[in-house]
Coordinates of N, CA and C in Angstrom, one line a residue:
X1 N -19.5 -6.4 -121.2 CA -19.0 -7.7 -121.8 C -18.0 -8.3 -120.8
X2 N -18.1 -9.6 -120.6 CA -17.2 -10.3 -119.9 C -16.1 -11.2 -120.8
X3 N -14.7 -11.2 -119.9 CA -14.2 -11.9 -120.7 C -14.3 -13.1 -120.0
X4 N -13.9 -14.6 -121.0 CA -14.1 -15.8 -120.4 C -13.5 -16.4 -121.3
X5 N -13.3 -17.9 -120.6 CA -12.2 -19.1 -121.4 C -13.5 -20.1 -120.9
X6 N -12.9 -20.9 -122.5 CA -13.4 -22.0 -122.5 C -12.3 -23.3 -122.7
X7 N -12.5 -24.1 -121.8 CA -11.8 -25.1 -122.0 C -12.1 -26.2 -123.0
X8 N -11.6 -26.5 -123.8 CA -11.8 -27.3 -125.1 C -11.7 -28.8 -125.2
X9 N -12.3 -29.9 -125.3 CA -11.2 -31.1 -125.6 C -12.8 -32.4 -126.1
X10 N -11.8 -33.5 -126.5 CA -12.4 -34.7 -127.6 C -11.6 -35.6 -127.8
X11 N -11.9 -36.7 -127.5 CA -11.2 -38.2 -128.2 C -11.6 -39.0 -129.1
X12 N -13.1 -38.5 -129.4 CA -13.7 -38.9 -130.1 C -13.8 -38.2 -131.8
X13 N -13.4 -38.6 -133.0 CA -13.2 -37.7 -133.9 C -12.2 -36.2 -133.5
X14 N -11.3 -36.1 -133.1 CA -11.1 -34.9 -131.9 C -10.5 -33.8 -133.4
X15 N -9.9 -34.4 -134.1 CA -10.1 -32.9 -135.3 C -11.2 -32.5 -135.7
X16 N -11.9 -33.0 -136.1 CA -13.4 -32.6 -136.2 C -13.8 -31.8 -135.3
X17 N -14.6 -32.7 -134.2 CA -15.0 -32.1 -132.8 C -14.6 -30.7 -132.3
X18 N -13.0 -30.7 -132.6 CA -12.8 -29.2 -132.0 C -12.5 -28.1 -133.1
X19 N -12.7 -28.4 -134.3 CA -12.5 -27.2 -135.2 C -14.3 -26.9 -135.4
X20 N -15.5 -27.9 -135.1 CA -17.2 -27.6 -135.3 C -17.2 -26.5 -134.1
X21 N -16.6 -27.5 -132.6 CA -16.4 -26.8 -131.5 C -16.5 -25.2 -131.7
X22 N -15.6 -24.8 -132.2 CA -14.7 -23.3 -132.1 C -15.6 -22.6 -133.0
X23 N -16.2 -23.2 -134.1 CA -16.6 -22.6 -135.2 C -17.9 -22.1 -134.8
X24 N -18.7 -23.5 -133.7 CA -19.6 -23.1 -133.2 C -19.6 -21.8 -132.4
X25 N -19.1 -21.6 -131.2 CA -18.7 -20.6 -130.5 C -18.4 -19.0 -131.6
X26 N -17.8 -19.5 -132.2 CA -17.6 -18.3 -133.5 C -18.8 -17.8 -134.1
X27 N -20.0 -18.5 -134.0 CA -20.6 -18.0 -134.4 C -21.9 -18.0 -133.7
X28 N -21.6 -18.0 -132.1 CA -22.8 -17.8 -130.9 C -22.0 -16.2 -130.6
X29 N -20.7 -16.0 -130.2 CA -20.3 -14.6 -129.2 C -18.8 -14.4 -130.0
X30 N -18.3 -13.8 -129.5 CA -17.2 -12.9 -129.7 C -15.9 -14.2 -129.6
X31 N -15.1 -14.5 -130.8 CA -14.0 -14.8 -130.5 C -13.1 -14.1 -130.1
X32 N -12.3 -14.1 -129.5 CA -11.2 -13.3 -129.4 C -9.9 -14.1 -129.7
X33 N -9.7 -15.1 -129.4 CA -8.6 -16.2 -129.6 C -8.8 -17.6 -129.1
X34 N -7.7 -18.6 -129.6 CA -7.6 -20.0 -129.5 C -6.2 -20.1 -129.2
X35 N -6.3 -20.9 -128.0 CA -4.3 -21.6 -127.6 C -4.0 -22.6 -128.9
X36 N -2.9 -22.8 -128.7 CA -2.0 -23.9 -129.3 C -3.2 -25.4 -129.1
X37 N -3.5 -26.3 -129.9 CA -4.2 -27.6 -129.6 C -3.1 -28.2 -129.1
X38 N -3.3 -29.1 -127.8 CA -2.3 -30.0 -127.6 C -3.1 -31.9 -127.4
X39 N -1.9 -32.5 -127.8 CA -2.2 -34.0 -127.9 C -2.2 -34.6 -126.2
X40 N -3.1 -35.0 -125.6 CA -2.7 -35.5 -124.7 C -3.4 -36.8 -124.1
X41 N -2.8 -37.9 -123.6 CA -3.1 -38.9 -123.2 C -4.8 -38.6 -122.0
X42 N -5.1 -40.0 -122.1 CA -6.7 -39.6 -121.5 C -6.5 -40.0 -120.2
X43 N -7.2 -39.0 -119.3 CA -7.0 -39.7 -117.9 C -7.4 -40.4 -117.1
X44 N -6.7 -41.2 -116.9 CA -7.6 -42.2 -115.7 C -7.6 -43.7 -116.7
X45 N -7.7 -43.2 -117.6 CA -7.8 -44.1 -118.6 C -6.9 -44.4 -120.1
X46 N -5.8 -44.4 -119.6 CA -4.4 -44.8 -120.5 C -5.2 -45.8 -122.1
X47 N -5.8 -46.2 -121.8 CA -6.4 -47.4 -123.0 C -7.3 -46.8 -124.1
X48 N -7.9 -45.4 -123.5 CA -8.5 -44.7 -124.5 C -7.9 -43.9 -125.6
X49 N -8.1 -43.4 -126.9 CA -7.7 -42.9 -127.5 C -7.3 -41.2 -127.0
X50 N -6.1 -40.7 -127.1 CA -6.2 -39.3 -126.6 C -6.8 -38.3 -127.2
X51 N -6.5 -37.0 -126.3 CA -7.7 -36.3 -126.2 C -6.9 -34.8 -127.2
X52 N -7.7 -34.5 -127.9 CA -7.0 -33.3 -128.3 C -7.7 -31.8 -127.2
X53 N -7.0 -31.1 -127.0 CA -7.1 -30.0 -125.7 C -6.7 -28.5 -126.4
X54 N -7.6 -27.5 -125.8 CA -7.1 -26.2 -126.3 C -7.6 -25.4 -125.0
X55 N -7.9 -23.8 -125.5 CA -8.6 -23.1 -124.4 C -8.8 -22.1 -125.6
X56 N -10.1 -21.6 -125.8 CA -10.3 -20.1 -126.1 C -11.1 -19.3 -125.4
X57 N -10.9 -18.2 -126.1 CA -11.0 -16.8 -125.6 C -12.3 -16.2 -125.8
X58 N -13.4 -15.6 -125.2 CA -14.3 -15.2 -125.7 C -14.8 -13.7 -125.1
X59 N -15.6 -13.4 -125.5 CA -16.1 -11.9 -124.9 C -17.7 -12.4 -125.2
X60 N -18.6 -12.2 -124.1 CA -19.7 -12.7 -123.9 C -21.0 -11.3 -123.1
X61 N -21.9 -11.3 -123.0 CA -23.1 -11.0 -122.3 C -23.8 -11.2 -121.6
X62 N -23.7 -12.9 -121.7 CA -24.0 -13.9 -120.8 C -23.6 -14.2 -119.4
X63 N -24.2 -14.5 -118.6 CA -24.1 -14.6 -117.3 C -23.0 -16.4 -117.4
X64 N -22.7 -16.3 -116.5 CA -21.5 -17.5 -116.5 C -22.5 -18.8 -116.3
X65 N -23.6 -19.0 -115.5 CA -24.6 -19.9 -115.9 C -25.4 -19.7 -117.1
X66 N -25.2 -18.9 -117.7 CA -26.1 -18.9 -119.3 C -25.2 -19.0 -120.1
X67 N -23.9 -18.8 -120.6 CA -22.9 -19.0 -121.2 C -22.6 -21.0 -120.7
X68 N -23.1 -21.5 -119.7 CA -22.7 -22.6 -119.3 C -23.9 -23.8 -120.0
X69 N -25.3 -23.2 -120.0 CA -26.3 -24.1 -120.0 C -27.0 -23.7 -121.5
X70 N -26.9 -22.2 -121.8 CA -27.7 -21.7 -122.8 C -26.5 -22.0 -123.8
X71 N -25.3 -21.8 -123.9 CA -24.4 -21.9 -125.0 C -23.2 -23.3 -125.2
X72 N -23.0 -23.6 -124.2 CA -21.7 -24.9 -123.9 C -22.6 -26.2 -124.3
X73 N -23.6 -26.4 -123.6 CA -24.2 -27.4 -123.6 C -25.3 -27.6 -125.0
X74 N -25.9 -26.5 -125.3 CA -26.2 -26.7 -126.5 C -25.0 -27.0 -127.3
X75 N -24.2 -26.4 -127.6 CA -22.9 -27.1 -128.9 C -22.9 -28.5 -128.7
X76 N -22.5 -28.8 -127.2 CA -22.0 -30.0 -127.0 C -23.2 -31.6 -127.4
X77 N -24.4 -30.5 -127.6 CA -25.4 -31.6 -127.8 C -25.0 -31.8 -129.5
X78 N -24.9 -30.3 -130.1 CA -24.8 -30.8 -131.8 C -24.1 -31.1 -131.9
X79 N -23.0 -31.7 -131.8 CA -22.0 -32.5 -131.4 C -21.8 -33.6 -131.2
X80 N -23.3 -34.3 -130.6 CA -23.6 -35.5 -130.0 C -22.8 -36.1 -128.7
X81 N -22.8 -35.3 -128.2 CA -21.9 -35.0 -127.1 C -23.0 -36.1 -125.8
X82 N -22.8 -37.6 -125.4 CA -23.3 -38.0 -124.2 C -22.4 -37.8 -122.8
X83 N -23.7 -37.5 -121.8 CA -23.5 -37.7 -120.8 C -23.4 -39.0 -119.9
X84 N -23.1 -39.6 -119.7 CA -23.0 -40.7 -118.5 C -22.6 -40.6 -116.9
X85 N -22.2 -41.5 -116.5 CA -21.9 -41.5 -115.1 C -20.8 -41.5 -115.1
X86 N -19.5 -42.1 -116.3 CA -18.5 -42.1 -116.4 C -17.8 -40.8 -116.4
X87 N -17.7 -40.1 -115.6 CA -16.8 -39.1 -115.8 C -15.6 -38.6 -116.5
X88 N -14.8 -39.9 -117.1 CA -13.7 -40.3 -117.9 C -14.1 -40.9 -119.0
X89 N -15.3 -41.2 -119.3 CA -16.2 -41.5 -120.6 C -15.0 -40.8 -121.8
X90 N -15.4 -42.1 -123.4 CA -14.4 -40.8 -124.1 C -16.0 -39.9 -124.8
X91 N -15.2 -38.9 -125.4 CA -17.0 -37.9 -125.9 C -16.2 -37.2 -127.1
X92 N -17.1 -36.9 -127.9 CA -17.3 -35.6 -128.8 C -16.4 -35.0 -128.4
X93 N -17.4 -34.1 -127.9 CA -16.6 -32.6 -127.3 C -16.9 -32.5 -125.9
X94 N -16.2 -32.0 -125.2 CA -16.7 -31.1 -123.6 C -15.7 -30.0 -123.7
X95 N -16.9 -28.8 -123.4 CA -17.2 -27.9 -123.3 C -17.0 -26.8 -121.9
X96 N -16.2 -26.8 -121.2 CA -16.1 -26.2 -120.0 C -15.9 -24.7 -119.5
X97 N -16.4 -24.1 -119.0 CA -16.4 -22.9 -118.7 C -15.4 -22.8 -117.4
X98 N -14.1 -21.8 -117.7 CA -13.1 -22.3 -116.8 C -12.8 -21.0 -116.2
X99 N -13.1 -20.3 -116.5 CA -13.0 -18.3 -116.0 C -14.1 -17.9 -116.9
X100 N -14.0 -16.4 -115.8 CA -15.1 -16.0 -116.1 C -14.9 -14.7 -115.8
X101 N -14.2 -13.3 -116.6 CA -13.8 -12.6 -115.9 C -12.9 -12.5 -114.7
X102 N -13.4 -11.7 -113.3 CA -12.8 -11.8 -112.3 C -13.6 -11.9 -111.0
X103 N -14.5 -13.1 -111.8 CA -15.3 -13.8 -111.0 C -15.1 -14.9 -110.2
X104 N -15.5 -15.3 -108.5 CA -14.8 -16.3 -108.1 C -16.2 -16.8 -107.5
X105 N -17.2 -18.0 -107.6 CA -18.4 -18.6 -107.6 C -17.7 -20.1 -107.2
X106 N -18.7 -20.7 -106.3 CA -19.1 -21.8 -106.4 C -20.5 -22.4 -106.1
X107 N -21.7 -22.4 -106.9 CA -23.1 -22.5 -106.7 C -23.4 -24.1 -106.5
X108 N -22.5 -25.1 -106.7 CA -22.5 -26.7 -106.7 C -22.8 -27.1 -108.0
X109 N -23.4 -26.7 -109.1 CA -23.2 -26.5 -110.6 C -22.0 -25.9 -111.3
X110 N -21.6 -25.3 -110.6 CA -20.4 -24.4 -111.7 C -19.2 -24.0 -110.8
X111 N -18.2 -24.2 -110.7 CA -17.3 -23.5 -109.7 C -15.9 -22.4 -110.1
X112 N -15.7 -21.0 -110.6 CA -15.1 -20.6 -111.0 C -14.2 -19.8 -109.8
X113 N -12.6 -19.5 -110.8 CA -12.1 -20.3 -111.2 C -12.1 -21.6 -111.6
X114 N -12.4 -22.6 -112.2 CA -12.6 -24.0 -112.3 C -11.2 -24.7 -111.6
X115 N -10.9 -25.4 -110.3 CA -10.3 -25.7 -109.8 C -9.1 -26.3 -110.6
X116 N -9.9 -27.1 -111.7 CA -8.6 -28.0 -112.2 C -7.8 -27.7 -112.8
X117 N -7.7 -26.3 -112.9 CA -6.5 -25.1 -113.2 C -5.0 -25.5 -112.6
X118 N -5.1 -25.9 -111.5 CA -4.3 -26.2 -110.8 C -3.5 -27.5 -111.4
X119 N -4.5 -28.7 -111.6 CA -3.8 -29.8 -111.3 C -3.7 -30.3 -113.1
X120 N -4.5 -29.6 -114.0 CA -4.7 -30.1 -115.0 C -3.6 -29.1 -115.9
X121 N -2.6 -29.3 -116.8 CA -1.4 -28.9 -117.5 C -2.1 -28.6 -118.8
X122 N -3.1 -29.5 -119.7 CA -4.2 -29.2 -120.9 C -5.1 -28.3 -120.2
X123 N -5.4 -27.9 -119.1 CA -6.3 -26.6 -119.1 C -5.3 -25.5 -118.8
X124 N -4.3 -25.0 -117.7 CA -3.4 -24.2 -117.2 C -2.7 -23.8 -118.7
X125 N -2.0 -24.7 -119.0 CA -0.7 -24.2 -119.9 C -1.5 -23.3 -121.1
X126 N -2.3 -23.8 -122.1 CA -3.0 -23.3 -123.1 C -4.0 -21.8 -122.4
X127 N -4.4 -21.7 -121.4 CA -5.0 -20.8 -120.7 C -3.7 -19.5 -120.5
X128 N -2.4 -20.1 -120.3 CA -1.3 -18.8 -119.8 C -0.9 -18.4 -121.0
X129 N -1.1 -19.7 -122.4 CA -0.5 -19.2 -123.4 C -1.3 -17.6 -124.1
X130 N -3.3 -17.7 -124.2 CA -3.9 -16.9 -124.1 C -3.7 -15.5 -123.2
X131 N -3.2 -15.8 -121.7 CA -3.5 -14.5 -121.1 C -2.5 -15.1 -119.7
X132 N -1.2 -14.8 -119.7 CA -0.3 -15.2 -119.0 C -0.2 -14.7 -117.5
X133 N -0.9 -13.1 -117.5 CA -1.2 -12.5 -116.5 C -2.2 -12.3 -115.7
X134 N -2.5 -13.3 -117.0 CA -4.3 -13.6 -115.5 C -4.2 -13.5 -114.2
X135 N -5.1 -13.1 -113.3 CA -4.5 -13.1 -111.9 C -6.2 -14.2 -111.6
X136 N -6.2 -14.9 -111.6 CA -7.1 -16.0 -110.7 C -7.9 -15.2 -109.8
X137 N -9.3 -14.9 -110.1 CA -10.0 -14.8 -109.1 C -10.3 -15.4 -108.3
X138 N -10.2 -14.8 -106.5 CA -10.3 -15.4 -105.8 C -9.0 -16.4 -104.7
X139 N -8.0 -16.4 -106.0 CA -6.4 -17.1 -105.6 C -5.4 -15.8 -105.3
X140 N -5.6 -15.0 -106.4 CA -4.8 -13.9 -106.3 C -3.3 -14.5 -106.9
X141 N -3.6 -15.4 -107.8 CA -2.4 -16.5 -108.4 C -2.4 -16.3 -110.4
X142 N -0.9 -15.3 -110.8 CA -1.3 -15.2 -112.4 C -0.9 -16.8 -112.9
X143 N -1.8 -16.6 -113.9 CA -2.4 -18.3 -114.6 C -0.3 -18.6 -115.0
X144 N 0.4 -17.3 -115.8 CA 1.7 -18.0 -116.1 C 2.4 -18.7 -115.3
X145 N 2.3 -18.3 -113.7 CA 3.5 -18.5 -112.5 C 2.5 -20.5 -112.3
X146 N 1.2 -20.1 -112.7 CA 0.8 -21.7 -112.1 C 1.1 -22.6 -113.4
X147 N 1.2 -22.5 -114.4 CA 1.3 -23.4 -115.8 C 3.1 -23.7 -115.8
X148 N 3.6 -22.6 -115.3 CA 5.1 -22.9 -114.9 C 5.6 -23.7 -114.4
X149 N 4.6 -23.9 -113.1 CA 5.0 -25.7 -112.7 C 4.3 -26.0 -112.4
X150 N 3.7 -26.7 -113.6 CA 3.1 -27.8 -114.6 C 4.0 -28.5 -115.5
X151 N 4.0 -29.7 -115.4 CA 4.7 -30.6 -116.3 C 4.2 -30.6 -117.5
X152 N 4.8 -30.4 -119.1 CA 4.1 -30.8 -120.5 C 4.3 -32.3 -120.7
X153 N 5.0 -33.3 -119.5 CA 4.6 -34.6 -120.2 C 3.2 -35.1 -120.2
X154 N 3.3 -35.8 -121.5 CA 1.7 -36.2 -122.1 C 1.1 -35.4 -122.9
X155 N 1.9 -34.1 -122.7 CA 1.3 -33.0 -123.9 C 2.2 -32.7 -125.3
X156 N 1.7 -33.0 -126.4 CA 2.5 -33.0 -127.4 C 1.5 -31.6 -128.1
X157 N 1.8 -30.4 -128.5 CA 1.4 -29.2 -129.4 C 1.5 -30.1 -130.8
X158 N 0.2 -29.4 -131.3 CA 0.0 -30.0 -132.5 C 0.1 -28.7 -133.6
X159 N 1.0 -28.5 -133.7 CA 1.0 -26.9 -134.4 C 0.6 -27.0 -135.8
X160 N 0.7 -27.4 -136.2 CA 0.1 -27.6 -138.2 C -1.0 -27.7 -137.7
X161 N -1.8 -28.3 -136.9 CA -3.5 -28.3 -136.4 C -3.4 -27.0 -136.1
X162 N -3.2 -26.7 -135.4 CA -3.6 -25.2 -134.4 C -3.4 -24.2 -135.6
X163 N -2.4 -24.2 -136.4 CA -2.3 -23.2 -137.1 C -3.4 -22.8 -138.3
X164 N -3.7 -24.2 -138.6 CA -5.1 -24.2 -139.7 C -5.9 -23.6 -139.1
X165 N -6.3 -24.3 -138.0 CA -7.7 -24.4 -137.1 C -7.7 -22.8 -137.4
X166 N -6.4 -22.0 -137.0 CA -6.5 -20.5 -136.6 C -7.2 -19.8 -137.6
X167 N -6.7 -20.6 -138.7 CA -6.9 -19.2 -140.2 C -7.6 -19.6 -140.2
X168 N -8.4 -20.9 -140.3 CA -9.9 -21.3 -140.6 C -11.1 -20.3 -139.8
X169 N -10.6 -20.2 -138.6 CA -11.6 -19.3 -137.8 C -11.1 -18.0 -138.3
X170 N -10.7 -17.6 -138.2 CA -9.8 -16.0 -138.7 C -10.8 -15.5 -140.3
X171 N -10.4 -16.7 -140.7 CA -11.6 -17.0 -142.6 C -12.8 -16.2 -142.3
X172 N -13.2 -17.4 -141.2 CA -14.6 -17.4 -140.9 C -15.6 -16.1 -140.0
X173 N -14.8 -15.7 -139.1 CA -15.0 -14.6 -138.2 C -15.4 -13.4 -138.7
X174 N -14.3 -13.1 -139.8 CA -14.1 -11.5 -141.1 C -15.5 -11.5 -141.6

């Protein structure tokens, strides 16, 4: 069994979106946990609605491209989740595979570590909150010391969400 994070987020319906999200996943592989949900402005694009952001935890069997195509991408379709060219498009849900164990890949489909670890504070911070000692495969860098400096402006924790969301799955998982 591999352990793996998934990076979470939605501007579209984004309570919704990411409690189906999780629930979905809850009931494809192994939860293990969910970070804190945080509020954060959209990027690139200040005029859209923001995006609600998390990271969970999973334990899987799946190969990091089958976990990517056979399980992310299906959710993200029940979901109604479009693709476009827009990169910054707002959506449903997306669904990202951001680690993957202590696996370090880049096949031009998938690149793990997922780089934007670095620069993105909604993927890093909620990721160190899960597993602070991560050591980055391939960087040799723990996820706490990089989410450290990371700025939380833009990021507001939505704790009365996160906390439902939790029991809800916690309900649901038993």
């Amino acid at each position: 069994m591999a352990r793996a994070f998934i990076g979470i987020g939605s501007n579209i319906e984004p309570a919704k979106n990411v409690r189906a999200a999780i629930h979905s996943l809850a009931r494809q592989t192994r939860l293990i946990g969910v970070s804190t949900v945080y509020c954060t402005d959209a990027l690139e694009r200040l005029e859209q609605p923001p995006y609600f952001n998390c990271v969970a935890e999973i334990e899987t069997e799946l190969s990091p491209v089958q976990v990517k195509h056979a399980m992310l991408r299906p959710i993200e379709n029940e979901l109604w989740r479009i693709r476009t060219q827009d990169k910054y498009a707002p959506r449903t849900i997306d669904l990202d595979l951001i680690v993957y164990g202590e696996l370090a890949m880049d096949d031009g489909d998938l690149r793990l570590p997922d780089p934007d670890i670095f620069e993105r504070p909604f993927l890093a911070i909620p990721l160190s909150e899960l597993a602070p000692d991560l050591v980055l495969a391939g960087y040799g860098l723990r996820i706490g010391d990089i989410a450290a400096k990371l700025s939380l402006d833009g990021m507001r924790p939505l704790r009365d969400y996160s906390w439902l969301l939790k029991e809800d799955v916690s309900r649901r998982v038993k």
